[in-house]
XYZ file of C-alpha atoms in Angstrom:
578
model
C -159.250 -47.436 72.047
C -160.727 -49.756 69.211
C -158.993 -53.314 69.513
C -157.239 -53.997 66.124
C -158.834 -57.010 65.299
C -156.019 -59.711 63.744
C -155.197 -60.480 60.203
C -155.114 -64.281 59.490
C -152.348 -65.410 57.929
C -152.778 -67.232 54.578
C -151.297 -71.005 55.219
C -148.843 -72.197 53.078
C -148.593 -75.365 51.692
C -146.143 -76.894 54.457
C -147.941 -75.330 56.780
C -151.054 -77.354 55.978
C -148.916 -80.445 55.575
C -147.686 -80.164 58.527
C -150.481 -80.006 60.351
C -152.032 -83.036 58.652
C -149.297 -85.053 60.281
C -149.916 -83.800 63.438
C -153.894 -84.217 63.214
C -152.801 -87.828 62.440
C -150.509 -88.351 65.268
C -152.988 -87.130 67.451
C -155.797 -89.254 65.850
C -153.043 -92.155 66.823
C -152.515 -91.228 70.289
C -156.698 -91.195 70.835
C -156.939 -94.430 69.150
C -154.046 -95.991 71.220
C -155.751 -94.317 74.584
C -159.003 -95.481 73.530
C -157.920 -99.197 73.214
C -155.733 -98.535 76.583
C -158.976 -97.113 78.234
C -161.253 -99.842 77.031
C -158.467 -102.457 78.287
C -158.426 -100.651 81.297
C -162.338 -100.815 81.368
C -162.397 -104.096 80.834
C -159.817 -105.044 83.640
C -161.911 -102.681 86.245
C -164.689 -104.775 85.340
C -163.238 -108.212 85.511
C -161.543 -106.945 89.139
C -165.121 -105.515 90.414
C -167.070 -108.891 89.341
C -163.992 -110.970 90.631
C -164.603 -108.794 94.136
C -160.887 -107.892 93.883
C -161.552 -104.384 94.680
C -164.361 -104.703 97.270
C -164.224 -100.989 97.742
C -165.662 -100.317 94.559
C -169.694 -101.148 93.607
C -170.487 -103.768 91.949
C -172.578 -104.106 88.479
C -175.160 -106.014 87.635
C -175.773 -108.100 84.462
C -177.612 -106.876 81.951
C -181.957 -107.225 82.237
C -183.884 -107.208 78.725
C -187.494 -105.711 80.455
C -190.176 -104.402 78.455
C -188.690 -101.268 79.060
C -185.488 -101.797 77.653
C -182.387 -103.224 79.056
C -181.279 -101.870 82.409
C -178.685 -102.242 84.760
C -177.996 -101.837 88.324
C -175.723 -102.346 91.399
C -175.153 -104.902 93.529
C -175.092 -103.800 97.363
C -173.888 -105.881 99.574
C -175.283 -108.821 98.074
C -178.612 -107.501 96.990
C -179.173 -106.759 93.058
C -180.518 -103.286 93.201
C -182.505 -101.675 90.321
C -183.508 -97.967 91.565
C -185.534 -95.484 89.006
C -186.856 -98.583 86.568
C -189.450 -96.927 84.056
C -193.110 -98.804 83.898
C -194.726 -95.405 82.288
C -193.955 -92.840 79.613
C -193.550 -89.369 81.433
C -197.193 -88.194 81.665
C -196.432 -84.320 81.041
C -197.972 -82.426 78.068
C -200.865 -83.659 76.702
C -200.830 -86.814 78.841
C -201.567 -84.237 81.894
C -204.752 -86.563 83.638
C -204.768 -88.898 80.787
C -204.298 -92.900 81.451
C -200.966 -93.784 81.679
C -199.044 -95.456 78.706
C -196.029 -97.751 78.224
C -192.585 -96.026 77.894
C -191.417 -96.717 74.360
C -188.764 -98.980 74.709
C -185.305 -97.414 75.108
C -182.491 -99.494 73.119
C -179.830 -98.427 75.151
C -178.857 -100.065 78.784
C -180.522 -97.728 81.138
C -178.774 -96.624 84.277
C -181.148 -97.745 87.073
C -178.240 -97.143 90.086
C -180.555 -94.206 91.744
C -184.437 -93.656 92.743
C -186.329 -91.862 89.799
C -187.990 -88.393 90.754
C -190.623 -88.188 93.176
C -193.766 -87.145 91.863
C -195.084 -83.867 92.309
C -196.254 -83.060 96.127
C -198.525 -81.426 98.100
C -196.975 -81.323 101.595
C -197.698 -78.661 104.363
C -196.501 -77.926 107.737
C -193.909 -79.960 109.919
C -194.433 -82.649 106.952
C -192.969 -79.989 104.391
C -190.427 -77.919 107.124
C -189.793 -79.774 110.300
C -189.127 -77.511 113.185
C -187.381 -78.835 116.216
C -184.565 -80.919 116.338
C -186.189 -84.129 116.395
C -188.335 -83.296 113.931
C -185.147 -82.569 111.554
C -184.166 -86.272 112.334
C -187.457 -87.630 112.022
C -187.148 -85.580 108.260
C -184.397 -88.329 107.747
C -186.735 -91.301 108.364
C -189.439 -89.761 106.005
C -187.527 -87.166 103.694
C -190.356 -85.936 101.961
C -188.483 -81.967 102.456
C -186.038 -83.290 100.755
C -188.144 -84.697 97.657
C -189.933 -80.935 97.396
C -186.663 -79.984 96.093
C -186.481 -82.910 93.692
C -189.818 -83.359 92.576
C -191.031 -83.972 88.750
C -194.304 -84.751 87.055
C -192.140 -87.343 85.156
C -192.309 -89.592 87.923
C -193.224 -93.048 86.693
C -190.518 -95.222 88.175
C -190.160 -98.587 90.445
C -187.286 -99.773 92.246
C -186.682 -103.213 92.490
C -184.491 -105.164 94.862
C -183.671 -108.837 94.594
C -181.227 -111.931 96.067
C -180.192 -112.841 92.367
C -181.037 -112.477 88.947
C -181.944 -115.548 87.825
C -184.732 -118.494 87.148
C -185.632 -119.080 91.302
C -189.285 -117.794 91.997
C -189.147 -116.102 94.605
C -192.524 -114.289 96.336
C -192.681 -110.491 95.124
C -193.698 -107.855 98.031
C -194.815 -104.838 96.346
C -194.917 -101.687 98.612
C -197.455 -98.669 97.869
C -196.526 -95.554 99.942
C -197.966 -93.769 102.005
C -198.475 -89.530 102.323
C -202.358 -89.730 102.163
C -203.068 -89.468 98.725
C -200.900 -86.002 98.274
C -197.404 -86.965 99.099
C -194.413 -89.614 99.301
C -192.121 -91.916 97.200
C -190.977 -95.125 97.348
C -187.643 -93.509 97.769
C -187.692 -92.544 101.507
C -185.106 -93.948 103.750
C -188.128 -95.891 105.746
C -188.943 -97.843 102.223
C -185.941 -99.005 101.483
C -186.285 -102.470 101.367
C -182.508 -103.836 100.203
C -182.736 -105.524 103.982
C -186.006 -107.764 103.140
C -184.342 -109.220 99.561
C -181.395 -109.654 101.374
C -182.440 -111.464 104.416
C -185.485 -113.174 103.573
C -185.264 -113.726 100.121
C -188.209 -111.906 98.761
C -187.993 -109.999 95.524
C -188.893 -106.360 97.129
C -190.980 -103.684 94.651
C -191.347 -100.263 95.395
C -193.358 -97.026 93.393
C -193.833 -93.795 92.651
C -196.966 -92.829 90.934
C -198.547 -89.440 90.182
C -200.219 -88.098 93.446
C -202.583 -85.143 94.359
C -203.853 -82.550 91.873
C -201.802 -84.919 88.930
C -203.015 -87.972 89.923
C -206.866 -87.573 91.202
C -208.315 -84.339 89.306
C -211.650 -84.904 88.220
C -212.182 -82.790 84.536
C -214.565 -85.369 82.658
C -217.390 -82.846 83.213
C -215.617 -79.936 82.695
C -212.687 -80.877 79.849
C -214.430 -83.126 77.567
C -215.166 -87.218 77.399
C -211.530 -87.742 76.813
C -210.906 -86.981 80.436
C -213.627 -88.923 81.941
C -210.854 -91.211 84.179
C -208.363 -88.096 85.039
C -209.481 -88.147 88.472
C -208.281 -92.096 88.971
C -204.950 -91.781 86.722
C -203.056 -92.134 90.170
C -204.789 -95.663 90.610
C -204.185 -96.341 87.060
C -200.758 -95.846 87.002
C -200.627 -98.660 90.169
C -202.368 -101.010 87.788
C -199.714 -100.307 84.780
C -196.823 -100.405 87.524
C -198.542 -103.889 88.624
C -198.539 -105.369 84.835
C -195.200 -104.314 84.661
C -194.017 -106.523 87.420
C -196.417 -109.498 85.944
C -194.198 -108.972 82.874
C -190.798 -108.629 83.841
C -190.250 -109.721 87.356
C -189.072 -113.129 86.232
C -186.002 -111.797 85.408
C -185.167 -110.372 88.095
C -185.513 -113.628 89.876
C -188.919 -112.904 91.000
C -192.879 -114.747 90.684
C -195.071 -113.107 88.591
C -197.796 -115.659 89.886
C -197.140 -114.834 93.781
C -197.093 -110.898 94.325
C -198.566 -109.691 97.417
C -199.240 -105.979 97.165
C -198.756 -103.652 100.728
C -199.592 -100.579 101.630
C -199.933 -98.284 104.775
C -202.458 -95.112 105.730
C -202.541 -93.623 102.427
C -201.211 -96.740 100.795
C -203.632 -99.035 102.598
C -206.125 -97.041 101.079
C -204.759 -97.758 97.224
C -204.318 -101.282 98.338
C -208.146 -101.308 99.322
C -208.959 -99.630 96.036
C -206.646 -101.767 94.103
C -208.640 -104.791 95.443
C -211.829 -103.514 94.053
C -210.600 -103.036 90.435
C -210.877 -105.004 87.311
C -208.465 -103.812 86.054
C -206.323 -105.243 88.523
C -207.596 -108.505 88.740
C -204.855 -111.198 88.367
C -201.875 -108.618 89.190
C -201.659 -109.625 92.843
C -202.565 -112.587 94.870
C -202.129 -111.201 98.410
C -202.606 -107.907 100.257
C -201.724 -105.915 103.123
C -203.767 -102.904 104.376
C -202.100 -101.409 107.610
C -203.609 -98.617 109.289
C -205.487 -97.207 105.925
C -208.883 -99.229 105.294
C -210.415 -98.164 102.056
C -214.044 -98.044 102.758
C -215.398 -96.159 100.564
C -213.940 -93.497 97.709
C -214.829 -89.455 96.732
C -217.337 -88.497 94.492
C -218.025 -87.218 90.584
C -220.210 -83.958 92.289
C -217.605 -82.406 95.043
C -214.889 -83.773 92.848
C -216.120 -81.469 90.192
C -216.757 -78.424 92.279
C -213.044 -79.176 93.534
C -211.937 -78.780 89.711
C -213.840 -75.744 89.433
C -212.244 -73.909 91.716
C -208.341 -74.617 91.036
C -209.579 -73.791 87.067
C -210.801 -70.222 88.675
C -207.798 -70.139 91.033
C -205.384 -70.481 87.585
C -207.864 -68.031 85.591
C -208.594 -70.885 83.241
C -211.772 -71.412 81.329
C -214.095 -75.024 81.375
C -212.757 -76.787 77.795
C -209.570 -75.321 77.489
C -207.613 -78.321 78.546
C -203.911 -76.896 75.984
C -204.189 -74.067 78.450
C -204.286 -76.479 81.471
C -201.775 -78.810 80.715
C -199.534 -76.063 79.609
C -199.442 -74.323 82.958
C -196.269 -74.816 85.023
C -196.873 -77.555 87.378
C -195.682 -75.954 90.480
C -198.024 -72.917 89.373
C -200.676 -75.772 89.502
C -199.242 -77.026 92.987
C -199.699 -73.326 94.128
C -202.773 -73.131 93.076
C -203.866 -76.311 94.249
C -203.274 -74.984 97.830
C -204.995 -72.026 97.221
C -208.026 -73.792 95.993
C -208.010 -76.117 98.721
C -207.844 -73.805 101.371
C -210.464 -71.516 100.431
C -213.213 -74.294 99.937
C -211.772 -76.064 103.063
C -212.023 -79.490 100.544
C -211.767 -83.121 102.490
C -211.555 -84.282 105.702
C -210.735 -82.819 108.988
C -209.376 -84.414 112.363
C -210.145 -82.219 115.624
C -207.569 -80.936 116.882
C -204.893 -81.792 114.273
C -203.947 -78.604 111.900
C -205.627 -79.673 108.452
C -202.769 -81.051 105.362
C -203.402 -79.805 102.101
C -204.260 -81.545 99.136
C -206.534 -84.073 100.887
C -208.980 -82.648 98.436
C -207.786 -84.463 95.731
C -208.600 -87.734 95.959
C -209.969 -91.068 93.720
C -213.475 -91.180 93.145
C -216.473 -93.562 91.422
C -215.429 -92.722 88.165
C -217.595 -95.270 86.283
C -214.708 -96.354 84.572
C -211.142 -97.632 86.493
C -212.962 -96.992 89.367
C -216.546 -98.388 89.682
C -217.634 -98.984 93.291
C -216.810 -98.762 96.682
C -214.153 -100.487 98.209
C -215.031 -102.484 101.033
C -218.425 -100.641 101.288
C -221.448 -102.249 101.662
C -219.622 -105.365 101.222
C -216.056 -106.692 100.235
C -215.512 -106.935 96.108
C -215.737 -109.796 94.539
C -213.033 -109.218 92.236
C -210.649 -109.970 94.887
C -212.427 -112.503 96.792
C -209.852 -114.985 96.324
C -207.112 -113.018 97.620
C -205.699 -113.122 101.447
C -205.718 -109.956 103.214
C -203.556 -108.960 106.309
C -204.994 -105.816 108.205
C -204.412 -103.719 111.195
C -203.637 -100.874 113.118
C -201.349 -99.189 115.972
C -202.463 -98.368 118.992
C -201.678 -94.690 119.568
C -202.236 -93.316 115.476
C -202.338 -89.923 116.192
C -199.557 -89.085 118.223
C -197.143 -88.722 115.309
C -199.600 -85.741 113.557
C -200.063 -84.336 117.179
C -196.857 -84.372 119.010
C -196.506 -80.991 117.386
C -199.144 -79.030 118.250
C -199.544 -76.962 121.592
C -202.122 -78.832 123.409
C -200.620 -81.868 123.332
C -198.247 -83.500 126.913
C -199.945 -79.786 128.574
C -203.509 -81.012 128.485
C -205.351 -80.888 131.962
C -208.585 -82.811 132.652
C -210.597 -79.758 131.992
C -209.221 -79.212 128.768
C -210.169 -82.828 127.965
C -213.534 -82.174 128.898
C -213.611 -79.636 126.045
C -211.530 -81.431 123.652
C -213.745 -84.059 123.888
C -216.419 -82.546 122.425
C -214.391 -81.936 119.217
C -214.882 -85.795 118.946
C -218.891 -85.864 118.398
C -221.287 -87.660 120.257
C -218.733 -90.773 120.829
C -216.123 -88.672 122.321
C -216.525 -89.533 125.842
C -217.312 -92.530 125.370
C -214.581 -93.685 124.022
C -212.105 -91.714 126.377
C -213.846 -93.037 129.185
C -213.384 -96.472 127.980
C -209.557 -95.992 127.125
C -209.194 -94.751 131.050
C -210.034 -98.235 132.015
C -208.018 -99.931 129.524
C -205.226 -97.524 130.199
C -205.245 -96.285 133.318
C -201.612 -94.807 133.369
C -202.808 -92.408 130.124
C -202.722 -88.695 131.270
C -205.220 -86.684 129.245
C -202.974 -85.737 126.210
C -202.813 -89.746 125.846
C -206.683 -90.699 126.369
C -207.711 -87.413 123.964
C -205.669 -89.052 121.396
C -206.417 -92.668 121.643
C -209.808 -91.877 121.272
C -208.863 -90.298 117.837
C -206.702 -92.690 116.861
C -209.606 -95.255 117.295
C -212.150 -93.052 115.284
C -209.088 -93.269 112.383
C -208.045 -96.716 111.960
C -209.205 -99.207 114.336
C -213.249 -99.069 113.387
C -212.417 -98.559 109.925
C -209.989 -101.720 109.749
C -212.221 -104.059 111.604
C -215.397 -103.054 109.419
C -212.916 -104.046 106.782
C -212.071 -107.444 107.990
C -215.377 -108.226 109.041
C -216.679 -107.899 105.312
C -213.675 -109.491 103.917
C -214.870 -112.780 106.279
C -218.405 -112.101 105.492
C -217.418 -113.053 101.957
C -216.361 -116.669 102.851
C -213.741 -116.231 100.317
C -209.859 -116.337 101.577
C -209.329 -115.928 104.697
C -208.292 -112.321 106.737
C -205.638 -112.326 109.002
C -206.221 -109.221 111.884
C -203.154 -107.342 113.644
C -202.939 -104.915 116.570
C -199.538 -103.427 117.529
C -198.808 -101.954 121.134
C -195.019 -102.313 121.261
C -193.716 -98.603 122.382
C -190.840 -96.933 120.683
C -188.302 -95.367 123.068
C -187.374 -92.648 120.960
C -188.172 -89.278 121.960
C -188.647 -90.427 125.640
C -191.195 -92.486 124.299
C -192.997 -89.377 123.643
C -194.907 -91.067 120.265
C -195.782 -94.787 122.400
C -197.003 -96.831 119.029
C -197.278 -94.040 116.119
C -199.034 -94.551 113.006
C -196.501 -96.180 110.733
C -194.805 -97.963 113.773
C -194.642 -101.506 112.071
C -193.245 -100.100 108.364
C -189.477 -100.136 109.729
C -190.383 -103.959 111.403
C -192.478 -105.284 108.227
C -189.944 -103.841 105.810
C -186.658 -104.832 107.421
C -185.604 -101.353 107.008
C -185.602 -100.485 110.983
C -181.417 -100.071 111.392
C -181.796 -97.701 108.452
C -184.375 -95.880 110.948
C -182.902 -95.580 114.379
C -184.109 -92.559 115.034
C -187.773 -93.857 115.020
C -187.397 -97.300 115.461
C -184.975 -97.089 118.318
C -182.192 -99.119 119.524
C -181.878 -103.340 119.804
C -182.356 -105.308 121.311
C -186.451 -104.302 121.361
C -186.645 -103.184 117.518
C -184.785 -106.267 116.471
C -187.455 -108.402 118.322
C -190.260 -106.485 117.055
C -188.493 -107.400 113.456
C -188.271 -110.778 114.202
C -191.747 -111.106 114.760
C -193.327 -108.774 112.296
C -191.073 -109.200 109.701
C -191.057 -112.768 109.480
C -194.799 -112.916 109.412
C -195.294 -110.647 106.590
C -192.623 -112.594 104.642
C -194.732 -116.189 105.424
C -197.785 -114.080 104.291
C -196.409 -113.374 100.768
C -195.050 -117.124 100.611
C -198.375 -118.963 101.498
C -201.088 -116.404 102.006
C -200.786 -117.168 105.981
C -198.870 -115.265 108.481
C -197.340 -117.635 110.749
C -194.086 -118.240 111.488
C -192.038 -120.007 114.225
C -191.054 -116.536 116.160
C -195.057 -115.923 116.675
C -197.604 -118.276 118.662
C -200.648 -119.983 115.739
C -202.055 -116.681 114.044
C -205.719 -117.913 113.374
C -208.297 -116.246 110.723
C -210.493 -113.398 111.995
C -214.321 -113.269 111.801
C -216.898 -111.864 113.554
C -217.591 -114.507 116.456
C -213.952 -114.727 118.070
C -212.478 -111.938 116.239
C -209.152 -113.413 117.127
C -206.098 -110.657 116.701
C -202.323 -110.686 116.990
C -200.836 -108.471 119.378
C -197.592 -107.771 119.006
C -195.490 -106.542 121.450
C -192.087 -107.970 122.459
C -194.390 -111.162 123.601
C -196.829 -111.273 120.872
C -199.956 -113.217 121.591
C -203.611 -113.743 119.931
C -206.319 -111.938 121.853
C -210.012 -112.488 120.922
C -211.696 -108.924 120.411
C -208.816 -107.051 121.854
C -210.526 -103.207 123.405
C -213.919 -104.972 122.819
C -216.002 -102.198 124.654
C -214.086 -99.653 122.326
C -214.879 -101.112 119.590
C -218.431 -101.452 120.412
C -218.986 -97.970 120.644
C -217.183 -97.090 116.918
C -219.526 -99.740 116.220
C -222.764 -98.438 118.029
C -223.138 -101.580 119.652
């Protein structure tokens, strides 16, 4: 049946008088709850400064930054500024350009949480952790979590400091890791509230534009405009950096004394970073742990790489509106696709290959314009302090997963070892002596482990002393983690939760106290003396002496810690063809 629809009413006179008084009475009653709610407000916020209600979070003053104003929290202590813009989103037609200053909001911005992640190219266990280790492990480094949170608008810092105000404290800058295809500065492992509190640092994090967004080489297929697209990922490391020259003073911080630190992927960007010009003056100190920069890609196989995810997505060479109009997680997808086919980058034997290592900075002629650390240290940076080193068993943390590995026999090494070129058994010949309680599982892998980190960071430290410019400072960590039944020994990323102070936020891969504690001691208080002077020692460590290449003196650290003069020296000889 068809619904009648209602006849209004005409309103009478009274009728519209009437309702005039009561739109006024009501306009009263909001203005009275207003004033009673801003009263109110203003109470809650006398009784959360006053600490009266220590339940409740506490708010930080208000920062002017180039940004805008912001505002944060104060945790336990520690002024906390998560998600703090340094870049305008890059999205539209600043897809693979050079990033550019946020205009500057004039509103106080709510910096209580972590900006997004940026986008990501994670595979495997990384992406979906099997296992239930592997689930807490995915709490340590959460990048399944960030898949779901991910954004091409992904310009942010975090910053963490003791106090807001005129003190100059030493600014620690951390650069994550994730190869050059995934990570944040948001993962439980980075958090470093711990280091501002305790050692009273002013503690940096990033997020910058990674993989197929950040190191996509078009300048010979979209036109001279895009000429640097396949370096924006460095680039936006360099604005992030002249953002903290600008503003950390405010936060209680020394734009003149910034040490930048990174590890695997994010040693490599501090490596890179140090050969920039662009960079020059933005840091005074680094830290490259187990991810020496030698060298970077190239224009030609970054080129064919950029060929193929064009045909992948059907596009056509010039028609860059169609390019940075595509969805970005169609890119992503076919970014995988692309990769996979042309079997782009690097492979380890015996490790299942990650995607998106096929992206990666290259000699672009113009923010990037040579080498790293290869033939020689750069002289950009020559003045600058470097810490560097490695873990002792790398690998196991990529190959605890796989089916080989705690089953191998000594026949299967014998085949295995082959995988590893003519230096294979070699090398596992000379870890049996050095480690004679390594079954084969743990000899095929600290041969690998050597062949990724340690020849790479003592070439690196060699040419850094070469340079007779500041001094490098060489580490070696074989403290074991317990966690797992010690099924990991010294992973690759072992000393993050240590040098960080984040390692109680980590127990699941740090382990318990009283040996992660000591391992904090020691390696957190000489990364801290580090930033503060440009040398790393500290009463909890014996005299931590420059490397070079006659004594190659190294710090060990273990729950003892002691300087050892060309630690695995027969190793190293063969990564060196000595």
């Amino acid at each position: 049946m068809k619904q009648e629809r209602a006849k209004s009413p005409k309103m009478r006179r009274r009728d519209f008088l009437g309702l005039m008084v009561a739109a006024a009475a009501t306009a009263a009653t909001r203005v009275s709850l207003a004033q009673e709610n801003k009263s109110m407000r203003k109470e809650e916020s006398t009784a959360v400064y006053s600490g009266d209600s220590s339940d409740l979070p506490q708010i930080t003053r208000i920062i002017d930054t180039t940004s805008g104003p912001v505002r944060g929290l104060v945790n336990d202590g520690v002024h906390t500024f998560k998600g703090l813009r340094y870049g305008a989103p890059p999205v539209g037609p600043l897809r693979w350009m050079p990033p550019q200053r946020p205009a500057p909001s004039k509103v106080v911005l709510d910096c209580s949480d972590y900006g997004a992640p940026a986008m990501q190219m994670a595979s495997g266990a990384t992406a979906a952790p099997t296992g239930d280790y592997g689930m807490l492990m995915a709490r340590v480094f959460t990048t399944p979590s960030e898949l779901k949170i991910q954004n091409e608008d992904c310009l942010f810092l975090n910053v963490w400091t003791p106090a807001t105000d005129n003190v100059k404290r030493p600014v620690m800058f951390w650069i994550h890791g994730g190869i050059f295809a995934y990570g944040s500065g948001g993962q439980p492992v980075y958090c470093m509230e711990d280091l501002a509190r305790d050692h009273g640092v002013v503690a940096v994090n990033v997020n910058h534009r990674l993989n197929v967004f950040g190191y996509l080489h078009l300048g010979d297929l979209m036109g001279d405009a895009y000429k640097s697209s396949g370096t924006v990922g460095m680039q936006d490391l360099v604005l992030a950096l002249q953002w903290v020259r600008d503003n950390i003073a405010n936060f209680g911080g020394d734009p003149d004394n910034v040490t930048i630190m990174g590890q695997s992927g994010g040693g490599a960007k501090v490596s890179i970073l140090m050969s920039m010009d662009s960079a020059k003056g933005l840091f005074h100190k680094a830290s490259i742990q187990s991810g020496p920069g030698l060298i970077v890609g190239r224009r030609e196989p970054a080129t064919a790489a950029a060929k193929a995810l064009l045909a992948e997505l059907g596009i056509q060479s010039g028609d860059i509106k169609s390019l940075q109009g595509m969805p970005a997680q169609t890119i992503i997808a076919a970014a995988f696709a692309a990769d996979a086919k042309n079997n782009a980058g690097p492979r380890v034997p015996g490790m299942r290959r990650p995607g998106g290592i096929g992206y990666i900075p290259i000699i672009d002629g113009v923010a990037i314009t040579r080498d790293p650390f290869t033939p020689d240290a750069p002289a950009v940076s020559r003045d600058v302090p470097v810490l560097v080193g490695y873990v002792k068993d790398e690998i196991t943390i990529f190959t605890a997963g796989e089916p080989w590995f705690g089953k191998m026999t000594e026949a299967d090494l014998e085949q295995r070892i082959a995988m590893l070129g003519p230096m294979g058994k070699p090398l596992v010949e000379a870890w049996r002596k050095i480690r004679p309680d390594y079954s084969p599982t743990y000899l095929f892998t600290a041969a690998m482990s050597s062949m990724f980190a340690m020849g790479g960071s003592i070439a690196l430290a060699e040419r850094k002393a070469a340079q007779a410019g500041a001094p490098v400072y060489m580490w070696y960590l074989t403290w074991e983690t317990p966690v797992a039944g010690g099924l990991f020994k010294t992973p690759h990323t072992m000393e993050i939760p240590f040098m960080l102070d984040s390692y109680r936020r980590v127990r699941a891969f740090a382990g318990p106290d009283p040996g992660a504690a000591r391992m904090q001691q020691q390696i957190g208080e000489a990364w801290v003396a580090f930033a503060r002077t440009g040398k790393p020692d500290c009463p909890e460590i014996p005299h931590w002496p420059p490397y070079d290449a006659g004594k190659r003196s190294t710090m060990v650290f273990n729950l003892e810690s002691q300087v050892v003069n060309d630690p695995n020296s027969e190793v190293r000889k063969i990564i060196q063809g000595a």
